[in-house]
Amino acid sequence: MANVLFENVSKSFSGANGKDVQAVSGLDLEIRDGEFMVLVGPSGCGKTTTLRMVAGLESIDTGSISMDGVQIDEWHPKDRDVAMVFQNYALYPHLNARENISLGLKLRKYPKKEIHQRLDEAASMLGIQDLLERMPDQLSGGQRQRVAVGRALVRRPKVFLFDEPLSNLDARMRLQMRMELTQLHQKIGATMIYVTHDQAEAMTMGDRIMVMDRGLLQQVAKPVEVYQEPLNTFVAGFIGSPPMNLLCITWNQESHTWELGDQTLNPVPPLLDTPYARQQGSFKVGFRPECARLSEPASTAQTHPTPLKAQVAWLEPTGADTFVHLTMGKEKVVVRQPAAAAWQPGQVVALSIPQDALHCFEVAKGCRATVAG
Ligand code: ADP
Ligand code: MG
Protein backbone atom coordinates (compact mmCIF):
# COMPACT_ATOMS: atom_id res chain seq x y z
CA MET A 1 0.00 0.00 0.00
CA ALA A 2 1.14 3.50 -0.69
CA ASN A 3 0.07 7.04 -1.31
CA VAL A 4 0.71 8.57 -4.71
CA LEU A 5 1.58 12.23 -5.10
CA PHE A 6 1.46 14.12 -8.39
CA GLU A 7 3.15 17.52 -8.37
CA ASN A 8 2.72 19.74 -11.41
CA VAL A 9 2.76 16.74 -13.76
CA SER A 10 2.38 17.52 -17.46
CA LYS A 11 2.64 15.42 -20.57
CA SER A 12 2.24 16.34 -24.23
CA PHE A 13 2.45 14.32 -27.41
CA SER A 14 3.28 15.51 -30.89
CA GLY A 15 0.07 15.31 -32.88
CA ALA A 16 -0.38 14.26 -36.51
CA ASN A 17 -0.48 17.85 -37.80
CA GLY A 18 2.77 18.83 -36.07
CA LYS A 19 0.88 20.50 -33.22
CA ASP A 20 1.47 19.29 -29.69
CA VAL A 21 -1.40 17.64 -27.85
CA GLN A 22 -1.40 18.52 -24.17
CA ALA A 23 -2.62 15.21 -22.70
CA VAL A 24 -2.16 16.18 -19.02
CA SER A 25 -1.52 19.72 -17.72
CA GLY A 26 -0.05 20.65 -14.34
CA LEU A 27 -1.65 17.85 -12.35
CA ASP A 28 -1.41 18.35 -8.57
CA LEU A 29 -3.02 15.60 -6.55
CA GLU A 30 -2.51 13.29 -3.62
CA ILE A 31 -4.06 9.84 -3.70
CA ARG A 32 -4.17 8.51 -0.16
CA ASP A 33 -2.88 5.23 1.15
CA GLY A 34 -5.60 2.61 0.67
CA GLU A 35 -7.88 4.91 -1.28
CA PHE A 36 -10.09 3.88 -4.19
CA MET A 37 -9.66 6.89 -6.48
CA VAL A 38 -11.74 7.00 -9.64
CA LEU A 39 -10.44 9.11 -12.50
CA VAL A 40 -13.37 10.01 -14.73
CA GLY A 41 -13.80 12.17 -17.82
CA PRO A 42 -14.70 12.03 -21.49
CA SER A 43 -12.65 10.14 -24.05
CA GLY A 44 -9.32 11.86 -24.76
CA CYS A 45 -9.19 13.86 -21.49
CA GLY A 46 -5.92 12.27 -20.35
CA LYS A 47 -7.01 9.36 -18.14
CA THR A 48 -4.92 6.61 -19.71
CA THR A 49 -1.90 8.91 -19.97
CA THR A 50 -2.17 9.65 -16.24
CA LEU A 51 -2.20 5.92 -15.38
CA ARG A 52 0.60 5.12 -17.79
CA MET A 53 2.77 7.80 -16.19
CA VAL A 54 2.29 6.13 -12.80
CA ALA A 55 3.11 2.73 -14.29
CA GLY A 56 6.19 4.10 -16.05
CA LEU A 57 4.88 3.25 -19.51
CA GLU A 58 4.98 6.97 -20.35
CA SER A 59 7.64 9.50 -19.32
CA ILE A 60 6.61 12.84 -17.85
CA ASP A 61 7.53 16.29 -19.26
CA THR A 62 7.40 18.31 -16.06
CA GLY A 63 6.86 17.84 -12.33
CA SER A 64 7.20 14.67 -10.28
CA ILE A 65 5.36 11.54 -9.19
CA SER A 66 6.13 10.10 -5.77
CA MET A 67 5.03 7.01 -3.89
CA ASP A 68 5.23 7.10 -0.11
CA GLY A 69 7.46 10.14 -0.35
CA VAL A 70 9.93 8.62 -2.83
CA GLN A 71 10.12 10.10 -6.31
CA ILE A 72 9.60 7.29 -8.82
CA ASP A 73 8.96 8.98 -12.16
CA GLU A 74 12.35 8.02 -13.57
CA TRP A 75 12.27 4.44 -12.34
CA HIS A 76 11.93 1.53 -14.71
CA PRO A 77 8.33 0.20 -14.82
CA LYS A 78 9.29 -3.12 -13.28
CA ASP A 79 10.78 -1.39 -10.24
CA ARG A 80 7.65 0.61 -9.44
CA ASP A 81 5.59 -2.00 -7.62
CA VAL A 82 2.36 -1.20 -9.44
CA ALA A 83 0.11 -3.56 -11.39
CA MET A 84 -2.12 -2.45 -14.23
CA VAL A 85 -5.34 -4.05 -15.49
CA PHE A 86 -6.28 -3.12 -19.04
CA GLN A 87 -9.61 -2.80 -20.81
CA ASN A 88 -8.73 -5.53 -23.32
CA TYR A 89 -7.48 -7.89 -20.53
CA ALA A 90 -4.14 -8.43 -22.36
CA LEU A 91 -4.01 -12.15 -21.53
CA TYR A 92 -1.53 -14.38 -23.35
CA PRO A 93 -3.70 -16.48 -25.68
CA HIS A 94 -1.36 -19.51 -25.59
CA LEU A 95 -1.29 -19.70 -21.78
CA ASN A 96 -4.10 -21.01 -19.61
CA ALA A 97 -5.60 -18.95 -16.79
CA ARG A 98 -3.26 -20.40 -14.16
CA GLU A 99 -0.19 -19.64 -16.29
CA ASN A 100 -1.44 -16.17 -17.14
CA ILE A 101 -1.93 -15.34 -13.48
CA SER A 102 1.37 -16.74 -12.26
CA LEU A 103 3.63 -15.67 -15.13
CA GLY A 104 4.64 -12.38 -13.52
CA LEU A 105 5.75 -14.13 -10.34
CA LYS A 106 7.62 -16.79 -12.30
CA LEU A 107 9.52 -14.19 -14.26
CA ARG A 108 10.43 -12.54 -10.97
CA LYS A 109 11.70 -15.93 -9.79
CA TYR A 110 9.36 -16.36 -6.84
CA PRO A 111 9.60 -19.80 -5.16
CA LYS A 112 7.04 -22.32 -6.45
CA LYS A 113 5.35 -22.67 -3.09
CA GLU A 114 4.81 -18.93 -2.79
CA ILE A 115 3.39 -18.79 -6.31
CA HIS A 116 0.93 -21.61 -5.52
CA GLN A 117 -0.14 -19.96 -2.32
CA ARG A 118 -0.78 -16.58 -3.93
CA LEU A 119 -2.51 -18.16 -6.91
CA ASP A 120 -4.87 -20.13 -4.64
CA GLU A 121 -5.67 -17.07 -2.59
CA ALA A 122 -6.35 -14.87 -5.63
CA ALA A 123 -8.40 -17.55 -7.39
CA SER A 124 -10.62 -18.10 -4.37
CA MET A 125 -11.05 -14.37 -3.84
CA LEU A 126 -12.20 -14.03 -7.44
CA GLY A 127 -14.16 -17.30 -7.53
CA ILE A 128 -12.22 -18.70 -10.50
CA GLN A 129 -10.75 -21.86 -8.93
CA ASP A 130 -12.56 -24.05 -11.47
CA LEU A 131 -11.38 -22.06 -14.47
CA LEU A 132 -7.64 -22.18 -13.97
CA GLU A 133 -6.93 -24.82 -16.62
CA ARG A 134 -8.91 -23.03 -19.32
CA MET A 135 -7.36 -21.09 -22.18
CA PRO A 136 -8.44 -17.44 -22.60
CA ASP A 137 -10.62 -18.28 -25.62
CA GLN A 138 -12.57 -20.72 -23.44
CA LEU A 139 -13.48 -17.96 -20.98
CA SER A 140 -16.29 -15.39 -21.10
CA GLY A 141 -15.51 -11.66 -20.98
CA GLY A 142 -16.21 -11.46 -17.26
CA GLN A 143 -14.07 -14.53 -16.55
CA ARG A 144 -11.19 -13.15 -18.59
CA GLN A 145 -11.40 -9.91 -16.69
CA ARG A 146 -11.25 -11.82 -13.41
CA VAL A 147 -8.12 -13.61 -14.61
CA ALA A 148 -6.60 -10.23 -15.52
CA VAL A 149 -7.43 -8.93 -12.05
CA GLY A 150 -5.97 -12.14 -10.58
CA ARG A 151 -2.72 -11.51 -12.39
CA ALA A 152 -2.52 -8.09 -10.71
CA LEU A 153 -3.59 -9.46 -7.31
CA VAL A 154 -0.86 -12.10 -7.02
CA ARG A 155 1.74 -9.40 -7.47
CA ARG A 156 0.51 -7.72 -4.25
CA PRO A 157 1.57 -4.36 -5.62
CA LYS A 158 1.61 -1.12 -3.67
CA VAL A 159 -0.80 0.41 -6.17
CA PHE A 160 -3.37 -1.11 -8.54
CA LEU A 161 -4.09 0.73 -11.78
CA PHE A 162 -7.30 -0.08 -13.66
CA ASP A 163 -7.86 1.36 -17.15
CA GLU A 164 -11.56 1.02 -18.03
CA PRO A 165 -11.49 -2.66 -17.06
CA LEU A 166 -15.25 -3.17 -17.46
CA SER A 167 -15.85 -1.40 -20.76
CA ASN A 168 -15.89 -4.57 -22.85
CA LEU A 169 -18.46 -6.35 -20.68
CA ASP A 170 -22.22 -6.41 -21.19
CA ALA A 171 -24.34 -4.26 -18.89
CA ARG A 172 -25.26 -6.98 -16.40
CA MET A 173 -21.71 -8.27 -16.08
CA ARG A 174 -20.47 -4.71 -15.67
CA LEU A 175 -22.71 -4.23 -12.63
CA GLN A 176 -21.58 -7.55 -11.18
CA MET A 177 -17.88 -6.76 -11.64
CA ARG A 178 -18.38 -3.26 -10.24
CA MET A 179 -19.60 -4.81 -7.03
CA GLU A 180 -16.86 -7.46 -6.99
CA LEU A 181 -14.08 -4.92 -7.46
CA THR A 182 -15.52 -2.67 -4.74
CA GLN A 183 -15.66 -5.65 -2.37
CA LEU A 184 -12.15 -6.69 -3.36
CA HIS A 185 -10.93 -3.22 -2.45
CA GLN A 186 -12.70 -3.42 0.89
CA LYS A 187 -11.07 -6.77 1.56
CA ILE A 188 -7.47 -5.98 0.66
CA GLY A 189 -7.53 -2.22 1.33
CA ALA A 190 -4.92 -1.47 -1.33
CA THR A 191 -4.49 1.87 -3.08
CA MET A 192 -6.37 1.71 -6.36
CA ILE A 193 -6.57 4.20 -9.21
CA TYR A 194 -9.50 3.31 -11.43
CA VAL A 195 -10.15 4.98 -14.79
CA THR A 196 -13.56 5.14 -16.42
CA HIS A 197 -15.51 7.40 -18.77
CA ASP A 198 -18.73 6.23 -17.09
CA GLN A 199 -19.91 8.69 -14.46
CA ALA A 200 -22.25 6.11 -12.87
CA GLU A 201 -19.32 3.75 -12.35
CA ALA A 202 -17.35 6.62 -10.80
CA MET A 203 -20.18 7.62 -8.47
CA THR A 204 -20.77 4.09 -7.20
CA MET A 205 -17.17 2.90 -6.83
CA GLY A 206 -14.97 5.79 -5.76
CA ASP A 207 -13.94 6.81 -2.24
CA ARG A 208 -13.19 10.00 -4.09
CA ILE A 209 -13.48 10.83 -7.74
CA MET A 210 -11.36 13.15 -9.83
CA VAL A 211 -12.98 14.66 -12.90
CA MET A 212 -10.73 15.60 -15.82
CA ASP A 213 -11.40 17.54 -19.00
CA ARG A 214 -8.87 18.22 -21.75
CA GLY A 215 -5.91 17.30 -19.58
CA LEU A 216 -6.98 19.48 -16.67
CA LEU A 217 -8.18 18.32 -13.27
CA GLN A 218 -11.60 19.92 -12.74
CA GLN A 219 -12.55 18.68 -9.29
CA VAL A 220 -11.56 16.02 -6.81
CA ALA A 221 -13.88 15.13 -3.93
CA LYS A 222 -16.21 12.49 -2.55
CA PRO A 223 -18.83 11.43 -5.12
CA VAL A 224 -21.76 13.06 -3.32
CA GLU A 225 -19.84 16.31 -2.94
CA VAL A 226 -19.04 16.37 -6.64
CA TYR A 227 -22.73 15.75 -7.31
CA GLN A 228 -24.03 18.34 -4.87
CA GLU A 229 -21.38 21.02 -5.26
CA PRO A 230 -19.89 20.81 -8.75
CA LEU A 231 -17.12 23.38 -9.06
CA ASN A 232 -17.93 24.31 -12.64
CA THR A 233 -20.36 23.78 -15.48
CA PHE A 234 -18.23 21.00 -16.98
CA VAL A 235 -18.51 18.88 -13.83
CA ALA A 236 -22.19 19.81 -13.41
CA GLY A 237 -22.87 18.65 -16.96
CA PHE A 238 -20.76 15.49 -16.77
CA ILE A 239 -21.75 13.97 -13.42
CA GLY A 240 -25.37 12.85 -13.08
CA SER A 241 -27.66 11.11 -15.51
CA PRO A 242 -29.33 13.07 -16.91
CA PRO A 243 -26.87 15.83 -16.01
CA MET A 244 -27.67 19.11 -14.26
CA ASN A 245 -29.88 21.51 -16.22
CA LEU A 246 -27.94 24.67 -17.08
CA LEU A 247 -29.74 27.83 -18.17
CA CYS A 248 -28.64 31.38 -19.02
CA ILE A 249 -30.14 34.22 -17.06
CA THR A 250 -29.64 37.96 -17.55
CA TRP A 251 -30.31 41.00 -15.37
CA ASN A 252 -33.00 43.30 -16.72
CA GLN A 253 -32.08 46.85 -15.74
CA GLU A 254 -35.57 48.20 -16.33
CA SER A 255 -37.70 45.67 -14.53
CA HIS A 256 -34.94 44.90 -11.97
CA THR A 257 -35.45 41.19 -12.35
CA TRP A 258 -33.43 38.18 -13.47
CA GLU A 259 -34.79 36.98 -16.80
CA LEU A 260 -34.73 33.49 -18.21
CA GLY A 261 -35.69 34.00 -21.84
CA ASP A 262 -38.88 36.05 -21.63
CA GLN A 263 -39.75 34.83 -18.13
CA THR A 264 -38.74 36.07 -14.70
CA LEU A 265 -36.82 33.90 -12.27
CA ASN A 266 -38.16 34.51 -8.77
CA PRO A 267 -36.94 34.09 -6.13
CA VAL A 268 -33.24 33.91 -6.93
CA PRO A 269 -30.40 32.57 -4.75
CA PRO A 270 -28.95 35.19 -2.34
CA LEU A 271 -25.81 35.26 -4.45
CA LEU A 272 -27.70 36.87 -7.33
CA ASP A 273 -29.29 39.43 -5.05
CA THR A 274 -26.10 41.49 -4.80
CA PRO A 275 -24.72 44.60 -6.54
CA TYR A 276 -21.83 42.46 -7.82
CA ALA A 277 -24.15 40.00 -9.51
CA ARG A 278 -26.30 42.71 -11.03
CA GLN A 279 -23.19 44.38 -12.37
CA GLN A 280 -22.06 41.09 -13.95
CA GLY A 281 -25.39 41.04 -15.76
CA SER A 282 -25.56 37.37 -16.65
CA PHE A 283 -25.00 33.94 -15.09
CA LYS A 284 -25.63 30.31 -15.73
CA VAL A 285 -27.97 28.74 -13.24
CA GLY A 286 -28.24 25.01 -12.78
CA PHE A 287 -30.58 22.57 -11.07
CA ARG A 288 -30.75 18.79 -10.87
CA PRO A 289 -33.60 17.00 -12.67
CA GLU A 290 -34.94 15.67 -9.35
CA CYS A 291 -35.00 19.09 -7.68
CA ALA A 292 -37.80 20.76 -9.64
CA ARG A 293 -41.58 20.29 -9.42
CA LEU A 294 -44.06 20.07 -12.25
CA SER A 295 -47.71 21.02 -11.94
CA GLU A 296 -50.73 22.12 -13.94
CA PRO A 297 -50.29 25.80 -14.83
CA ALA A 298 -53.57 27.02 -13.34
CA SER A 299 -53.29 25.28 -10.00
CA THR A 300 -50.09 27.09 -9.02
CA ALA A 301 -50.77 30.70 -10.02
CA GLN A 302 -50.29 31.94 -6.47
CA THR A 303 -47.61 29.58 -5.29
CA HIS A 304 -44.06 30.21 -4.29
CA PRO A 305 -41.59 30.01 -5.97
CA THR A 306 -43.18 31.61 -9.02
CA PRO A 307 -43.51 28.81 -11.53
CA LEU A 308 -42.00 29.03 -14.97
CA LYS A 309 -44.02 28.14 -18.03
CA ALA A 310 -42.67 25.20 -19.99
CA GLN A 311 -43.88 22.75 -22.58
CA VAL A 312 -43.48 18.98 -22.49
CA ALA A 313 -41.41 17.91 -25.52
CA TRP A 314 -41.04 14.18 -24.93
CA LEU A 315 -41.04 11.55 -22.21
CA GLU A 316 -38.29 9.12 -21.36
CA PRO A 317 -39.69 6.37 -19.12
CA THR A 318 -37.02 4.40 -17.24
CA GLY A 319 -39.25 2.19 -15.08
CA ALA A 320 -39.51 3.73 -11.62
CA ASP A 321 -39.07 7.26 -12.95
CA THR A 322 -39.86 9.14 -16.11
CA PHE A 323 -37.58 11.88 -17.38
CA VAL A 324 -39.80 14.64 -18.70
CA HIS A 325 -38.03 16.70 -21.35
CA LEU A 326 -39.29 20.27 -21.53
CA THR A 327 -38.69 23.31 -23.67
CA MET A 328 -38.73 26.79 -22.24
CA GLY A 329 -38.22 29.27 -25.06
CA LYS A 330 -34.85 28.31 -26.53
CA GLU A 331 -33.79 26.34 -23.47
CA LYS A 332 -34.18 22.61 -22.86
CA VAL A 333 -34.76 21.18 -19.40
CA VAL A 334 -35.19 17.67 -17.95
CA VAL A 335 -37.22 16.95 -14.83
CA ARG A 336 -37.40 13.62 -13.05
CA GLN A 337 -40.95 12.54 -12.22
CA PRO A 338 -42.55 9.40 -10.77
CA ALA A 339 -43.56 7.00 -13.55
CA ALA A 340 -47.19 7.35 -12.50
CA ALA A 341 -47.32 11.07 -13.34
CA ALA A 342 -49.32 11.42 -16.55
CA TRP A 343 -47.67 14.22 -18.48
CA GLN A 344 -48.26 14.39 -22.21
CA PRO A 345 -46.07 15.72 -25.01
CA GLY A 346 -47.30 19.16 -26.08
CA GLN A 347 -48.82 19.92 -22.69
CA VAL A 348 -48.01 23.29 -21.10
CA VAL A 349 -46.85 22.89 -17.49
CA ALA A 350 -45.64 24.95 -14.53
CA LEU A 351 -42.05 24.33 -13.49
CA SER A 352 -41.10 25.33 -9.93
CA ILE A 353 -37.46 25.38 -8.90
CA PRO A 354 -36.86 25.89 -5.17
CA GLN A 355 -34.39 28.67 -4.51
CA ASP A 356 -31.98 26.44 -2.62
CA ALA A 357 -31.81 23.99 -5.53
CA LEU A 358 -30.26 26.60 -7.81
CA HIS A 359 -26.50 26.61 -8.49
CA CYS A 360 -24.84 29.70 -9.99
CA PHE A 361 -21.90 29.67 -12.36
CA GLU A 362 -19.93 32.48 -13.97
CA VAL A 363 -20.67 32.73 -17.68
CA ALA A 364 -17.11 33.33 -18.91
CA LYS A 365 -15.24 30.43 -17.28
CA GLY A 366 -18.14 28.33 -16.09
CA CYS A 367 -16.78 28.22 -12.53
CA ARG A 368 -19.06 28.22 -9.49
CA ALA A 369 -19.97 31.80 -8.64
CA THR A 370 -18.97 33.16 -5.24
CA VAL A 371 -20.14 36.26 -3.42
CA ALA A 372 -16.57 37.59 -3.23
CA GLY A 373 -16.53 38.63 -6.89
P1 ADP B 1 -8.30 9.03 -22.34
O1 ADP B 1 -7.68 7.81 -21.76
O2 ADP B 1 -8.89 9.95 -21.32
O3 ADP B 1 -9.28 8.73 -23.43
P2 ADP B 1 -5.61 9.55 -23.31
O4 ADP B 1 -4.80 9.74 -22.08
O5 ADP B 1 -5.50 8.25 -24.01
O6 ADP B 1 -7.14 9.90 -23.01
O7 ADP B 1 -5.22 10.68 -24.38
C1 ADP B 1 -5.18 12.05 -24.06
C2 ADP B 1 -4.81 12.84 -25.30
O8 ADP B 1 -3.47 12.53 -25.70
C3 ADP B 1 -5.68 12.53 -26.50
O9 ADP B 1 -5.85 13.71 -27.24
C4 ADP B 1 -4.86 11.52 -27.27
O10 ADP B 1 -5.17 11.57 -28.63
C5 ADP B 1 -3.46 11.98 -26.99
N1 ADP B 1 -2.49 10.87 -27.00
C6 ADP B 1 -2.45 9.84 -26.12
N2 ADP B 1 -1.43 9.01 -26.40
C7 ADP B 1 -0.81 9.52 -27.49
C8 ADP B 1 0.35 9.12 -28.27
N3 ADP B 1 1.05 8.03 -27.95
N4 ADP B 1 0.67 9.90 -29.32
C9 ADP B 1 -0.02 11.01 -29.64
N5 ADP B 1 -1.09 11.44 -28.95
C10 ADP B 1 -1.49 10.71 -27.88
MG1 MG C 1 -8.10 5.80 -22.19
Coordinates of C-alpha atoms in Angstrom, one line a residue, residues 85-91 97 101 122-123 125-129 131 134-151 162 164-178 180-181 184:
V85 CA -5.3 -4.0 -15.5
F86 CA -6.3 -3.1 -19.0
Q87 CA -9.6 -2.8 -20.8
N88 CA -8.7 -5.5 -23.3
Y89 CA -7.5 -7.9 -20.5
A90 CA -4.1 -8.4 -22.4
L91 CA -4.0 -12.1 -21.5
A97 CA -5.6 -18.9 -16.8
I101 CA -1.9 -15.3 -13.5
A122 CA -6.4 -14.9 -5.6
A123 CA -8.4 -17.6 -7.4
M125 CA -11.0 -14.4 -3.8
L126 CA -12.2 -14.0 -7.4
G127 CA -14.2 -17.3 -7.5
I128 CA -12.2 -18.7 -10.5
Q129 CA -10.7 -21.9 -8.9
L131 CA -11.4 -22.1 -14.5
R134 CA -8.9 -23.0 -19.3
M135 CA -7.4 -21.1 -22.2
P136 CA -8.4 -17.4 -22.6
D137 CA -10.6 -18.3 -25.6
Q138 CA -12.6 -20.7 -23.4
L139 CA -13.5 -18.0 -21.0
S140 CA -16.3 -15.4 -21.1
G141 CA -15.5 -11.7 -21.0
G142 CA -16.2 -11.5 -17.3
Q143 CA -14.1 -14.5 -16.5
R144 CA -11.2 -13.2 -18.6
Q145 CA -11.4 -9.9 -16.7
R146 CA -11.3 -11.8 -13.4
V147 CA -8.1 -13.6 -14.6
A148 CA -6.6 -10.2 -15.5
V149 CA -7.4 -8.9 -12.0
G150 CA -6.0 -12.1 -10.6
R151 CA -2.7 -11.5 -12.4
F162 CA -7.3 -0.1 -13.7
E164 CA -11.6 1.0 -18.0
P165 CA -11.5 -2.7 -17.1
L166 CA -15.2 -3.2 -17.5
S167 CA -15.9 -1.4 -20.8
N168 CA -15.9 -4.6 -22.8
L169 CA -18.5 -6.3 -20.7
D170 CA -22.2 -6.4 -21.2
A171 CA -24.3 -4.3 -18.9
R172 CA -25.3 -7.0 -16.4
M173 CA -21.7 -8.3 -16.1
R174 CA -20.5 -4.7 -15.7
L175 CA -22.7 -4.2 -12.6
Q176 CA -21.6 -7.5 -11.2
M177 CA -17.9 -6.8 -11.6
R178 CA -18.4 -3.3 -10.2
E180 CA -16.9 -7.5 -7.0
L181 CA -14.1 -4.9 -7.5
L184 CA -12.2 -6.7 -3.4

